[in-house]
């Protein structure tokens, strides 16, 4: 498979910030931003305000995924463990397009069918969208389904709720609302959701 090349920078339209879109510089930018935000409620407020208005700003600076393996340039798959398994979520153009289409379909009441292939991060993309909705959209609900219950909610990293909870656990504490988490359910009590 062809290795993915990210554009070096993306100018986020709401904030005007230049956000690094390659993994190593993106991680460094995140760490610096979180270190500054840890001591500034003014910066935290700005970040929350901007995140609530820009899915891509939030996703590209605060979301993390858990990768169980990777492919090298020769197409060989290698298992990942420890910190190596942590991967910053960086939207590909197809993810931005998907999120816009999902948002439009939800708003207008239409169904959406998406072709999926392996290693395109589609399952993660849908979970990123669900976590964003949970955090920032009042009266938002999502129904997560899979072919087996254990792939919906279990300790298996392939399960959908594992991914949702993983992303939530990676967020800074000041970004987390009061959440209600039970088996196959997550609700944002700060927004009045059960």
CSV table of C-alpha atoms in Angstrom, one decimal:
chain,number,residue,atom,x,y,z
A,1,UNK,CA,0.0,0.0,0.0
A,2,UNK,CA,1.0,3.6,-0.7
A,3,UNK,CA,2.2,5.5,2.4
A,4,UNK,CA,0.0,8.5,3.3
A,5,UNK,CA,1.6,11.9,3.0
A,6,UNK,CA,0.0,14.8,5.0
A,7,UNK,CA,0.2,18.4,3.9
A,8,UNK,CA,2.6,20.1,6.3
A,9,UNK,CA,0.2,22.7,7.6
A,10,UNK,CA,-3.5,23.4,7.5
A,11,UNK,CA,-4.9,26.8,8.2
A,12,UNK,CA,-8.0,26.3,10.4
A,13,UNK,CA,-10.7,28.8,9.2
A,14,UNK,CA,-12.3,29.6,12.6
A,15,UNK,CA,-9.2,30.4,14.5
A,16,UNK,CA,-6.8,31.2,11.7
A,17,UNK,CA,-4.2,28.9,13.3
A,18,UNK,CA,-1.7,26.9,11.3
A,19,UNK,CA,-2.0,23.4,12.5
A,20,UNK,CA,0.7,20.8,11.6
A,21,UNK,CA,-0.8,17.9,9.8
A,22,UNK,CA,2.1,15.5,10.0
A,23,UNK,CA,2.2,13.2,13.1
A,24,UNK,CA,5.4,14.3,14.7
A,25,UNK,CA,5.0,18.1,14.4
A,26,UNK,CA,1.3,17.7,15.3
A,27,UNK,CA,2.1,15.9,18.5
A,28,UNK,CA,4.7,18.6,19.4
A,29,UNK,CA,2.1,21.3,18.7
A,30,UNK,CA,-0.5,19.5,20.9
A,31,UNK,CA,1.9,19.1,23.8
A,32,UNK,CA,2.9,22.8,23.7
A,33,UNK,CA,-0.8,23.8,23.4
A,34,UNK,CA,-1.9,21.6,26.3
A,35,UNK,CA,1.0,22.9,28.5
A,36,UNK,CA,0.0,26.5,27.9
A,37,UNK,CA,-3.7,25.7,28.4
A,38,UNK,CA,-3.0,23.9,31.7
A,39,UNK,CA,-2.2,27.3,33.3
A,40,UNK,CA,-4.6,29.6,31.4
A,41,UNK,CA,-8.4,29.4,31.8
A,42,UNK,CA,-8.6,32.1,29.2
A,43,UNK,CA,-6.9,29.8,26.7
A,44,UNK,CA,-9.1,26.9,27.8
A,45,UNK,CA,-12.2,29.0,27.1
A,46,UNK,CA,-10.9,30.0,23.7
A,47,UNK,CA,-10.1,26.4,22.8
A,48,UNK,CA,-13.6,25.2,24.0
A,49,UNK,CA,-15.2,28.1,22.0
A,50,UNK,CA,-13.3,27.2,18.9
A,51,UNK,CA,-13.8,23.5,19.2
A,52,UNK,CA,-17.5,23.9,19.6
A,53,UNK,CA,-17.5,25.8,16.2
A,54,UNK,CA,-15.0,23.7,14.3
A,55,UNK,CA,-15.0,19.9,14.2
A,56,UNK,CA,-11.7,19.9,12.4
A,57,UNK,CA,-10.0,22.1,14.9
A,58,UNK,CA,-11.1,19.8,17.7
A,59,UNK,CA,-10.3,16.6,15.9
A,60,UNK,CA,-6.9,17.6,14.6
A,61,UNK,CA,-5.7,18.9,18.0
A,62,UNK,CA,-7.4,16.8,20.7
A,63,UNK,CA,-8.4,13.4,19.3
A,64,UNK,CA,-6.2,10.3,19.6
A,65,UNK,CA,-6.6,6.9,18.2
A,66,UNK,CA,-5.3,3.5,19.3
A,67,UNK,CA,-3.6,1.6,16.6
A,68,UNK,CA,-3.0,-2.1,17.1
A,69,UNK,CA,-0.7,-2.5,14.0
A,70,UNK,CA,0.8,-0.6,11.1
A,71,UNK,CA,2.0,-1.3,7.7
A,72,UNK,CA,5.5,-0.5,6.5
A,73,UNK,CA,6.5,0.7,3.0
A,74,UNK,CA,6.7,-3.0,1.8
A,75,UNK,CA,3.2,-3.7,3.0
A,76,UNK,CA,4.3,-5.8,6.0
A,77,UNK,CA,2.0,-5.5,9.1
A,78,UNK,CA,3.7,-5.0,12.5
A,79,UNK,CA,2.0,-5.1,15.9
A,80,UNK,CA,2.1,-1.9,18.0
A,81,UNK,CA,2.3,-1.8,21.8
A,82,UNK,CA,2.6,0.9,24.6
A,83,UNK,CA,3.0,4.5,23.5
A,84,UNK,CA,3.7,3.4,20.0
A,85,UNK,CA,0.0,2.4,19.7
A,86,UNK,CA,-1.1,6.0,20.4
A,87,UNK,CA,-1.7,7.9,17.3
A,88,UNK,CA,-2.9,11.5,16.9
A,89,UNK,CA,-6.1,11.8,14.9
A,90,UNK,CA,-5.3,13.9,11.9
A,91,UNK,CA,-8.2,14.3,9.4
A,92,UNK,CA,-7.6,13.3,5.9
A,93,UNK,CA,-9.6,15.3,3.3
A,94,UNK,CA,-11.9,12.3,2.9
A,95,UNK,CA,-12.7,12.5,6.7
A,96,UNK,CA,-13.5,16.2,6.5
A,97,UNK,CA,-15.9,15.4,3.5
A,98,UNK,CA,-17.4,12.5,5.4
A,99,UNK,CA,-18.0,14.6,8.6
A,100,UNK,CA,-19.7,17.3,6.5
A,101,UNK,CA,-21.9,14.7,4.8
A,102,UNK,CA,-22.8,13.0,8.1
A,103,UNK,CA,-23.6,16.3,9.7
A,104,UNK,CA,-25.9,17.3,6.7
A,105,UNK,CA,-27.6,13.9,6.7
A,106,UNK,CA,-28.3,14.1,10.5
A,107,UNK,CA,-29.6,17.6,10.2
A,108,UNK,CA,-31.8,16.9,7.2
A,109,UNK,CA,-32.9,13.4,8.3
A,110,UNK,CA,-31.3,11.4,5.6
A,111,UNK,CA,-29.6,8.0,5.8
A,112,UNK,CA,-26.0,7.7,4.6
A,113,UNK,CA,-24.2,4.6,3.3
A,114,UNK,CA,-20.4,4.7,3.2
A,115,UNK,CA,-18.2,2.2,1.4
A,116,UNK,CA,-15.4,1.1,3.8
A,117,UNK,CA,-12.1,-0.5,3.2
A,118,UNK,CA,-9.4,-1.5,5.7
A,119,UNK,CA,-6.8,1.0,7.0
A,120,UNK,CA,-8.9,4.1,6.0
A,121,UNK,CA,-9.8,4.9,9.6
A,122,UNK,CA,-13.5,5.0,8.8
A,123,UNK,CA,-14.7,3.3,12.0
A,124,UNK,CA,-12.5,5.7,14.0
A,125,UNK,CA,-13.8,8.7,11.9
A,126,UNK,CA,-17.4,7.8,12.8
A,127,UNK,CA,-16.4,7.5,16.5
A,128,UNK,CA,-14.5,10.8,16.4
A,129,UNK,CA,-17.7,12.4,15.0
A,130,UNK,CA,-19.8,10.7,17.8
A,131,UNK,CA,-17.5,12.0,20.5
A,132,UNK,CA,-17.6,15.5,19.1
A,133,UNK,CA,-21.4,15.4,19.0
A,134,UNK,CA,-21.4,14.1,22.6
A,135,UNK,CA,-19.2,17.0,23.8
A,136,UNK,CA,-20.5,19.9,21.8
A,137,UNK,CA,-24.0,19.3,20.4
A,138,UNK,CA,-27.1,19.6,22.6
A,139,UNK,CA,-29.7,16.8,22.3
A,140,UNK,CA,-27.5,14.8,20.0
A,141,UNK,CA,-27.8,11.0,19.9
A,142,UNK,CA,-26.0,8.3,18.0
A,143,UNK,CA,-26.8,4.6,17.6
A,144,UNK,CA,-23.8,2.4,17.3
A,145,UNK,CA,-24.2,-1.1,15.8
A,146,UNK,CA,-21.9,-3.9,14.9
A,147,UNK,CA,-22.3,-7.6,14.0
A,148,UNK,CA,-21.7,-8.7,17.6
A,149,UNK,CA,-22.5,-7.1,21.0
A,150,UNK,CA,-18.8,-7.4,22.1
A,151,UNK,CA,-17.8,-5.3,19.1
A,152,UNK,CA,-20.2,-2.6,20.3
A,153,UNK,CA,-19.1,-2.4,24.0
A,154,UNK,CA,-16.4,-4.4,25.6
A,155,UNK,CA,-12.7,-4.1,26.7
A,156,UNK,CA,-11.8,-5.2,23.1
A,157,UNK,CA,-9.9,-2.3,21.4
A,158,UNK,CA,-12.0,-3.2,18.3
A,159,UNK,CA,-15.2,-2.3,20.1
A,160,UNK,CA,-16.9,1.0,19.3
A,161,UNK,CA,-17.4,2.1,22.9
A,162,UNK,CA,-13.7,1.2,23.7
A,163,UNK,CA,-12.8,3.7,21.0
A,164,UNK,CA,-15.2,6.4,22.3
A,165,UNK,CA,-14.0,6.0,25.9
A,166,UNK,CA,-10.4,5.9,24.8
A,167,UNK,CA,-10.8,9.3,23.0
A,168,UNK,CA,-12.6,10.7,26.0
A,169,UNK,CA,-9.8,9.5,28.4
A,170,UNK,CA,-7.2,11.2,26.2
A,171,UNK,CA,-8.9,14.6,26.4
A,172,UNK,CA,-7.7,17.2,28.9
A,173,UNK,CA,-9.7,17.3,32.1
A,174,UNK,CA,-10.9,20.9,31.5
A,175,UNK,CA,-12.5,19.8,28.2
A,176,UNK,CA,-14.6,16.9,29.8
A,177,UNK,CA,-18.2,17.6,30.8
A,178,UNK,CA,-20.1,15.6,33.4
A,179,UNK,CA,-20.5,12.3,31.6
A,180,UNK,CA,-22.7,9.3,32.3
A,181,UNK,CA,-21.1,6.1,31.1
A,182,UNK,CA,-22.8,2.7,31.4
A,183,UNK,CA,-22.9,-0.4,29.3
A,184,UNK,CA,-23.6,0.6,25.7
A,185,UNK,CA,-24.4,4.2,26.7
A,186,UNK,CA,-22.7,7.6,27.0
A,187,UNK,CA,-24.5,10.8,27.9
A,188,UNK,CA,-23.4,14.4,28.4
A,189,UNK,CA,-25.1,15.5,31.6
A,190,UNK,CA,-23.7,19.0,31.2
A,191,UNK,CA,-25.9,19.4,28.1
A,192,UNK,CA,-28.9,17.7,29.7
A,193,UNK,CA,-28.5,14.3,28.0
A,194,UNK,CA,-29.0,11.2,30.0
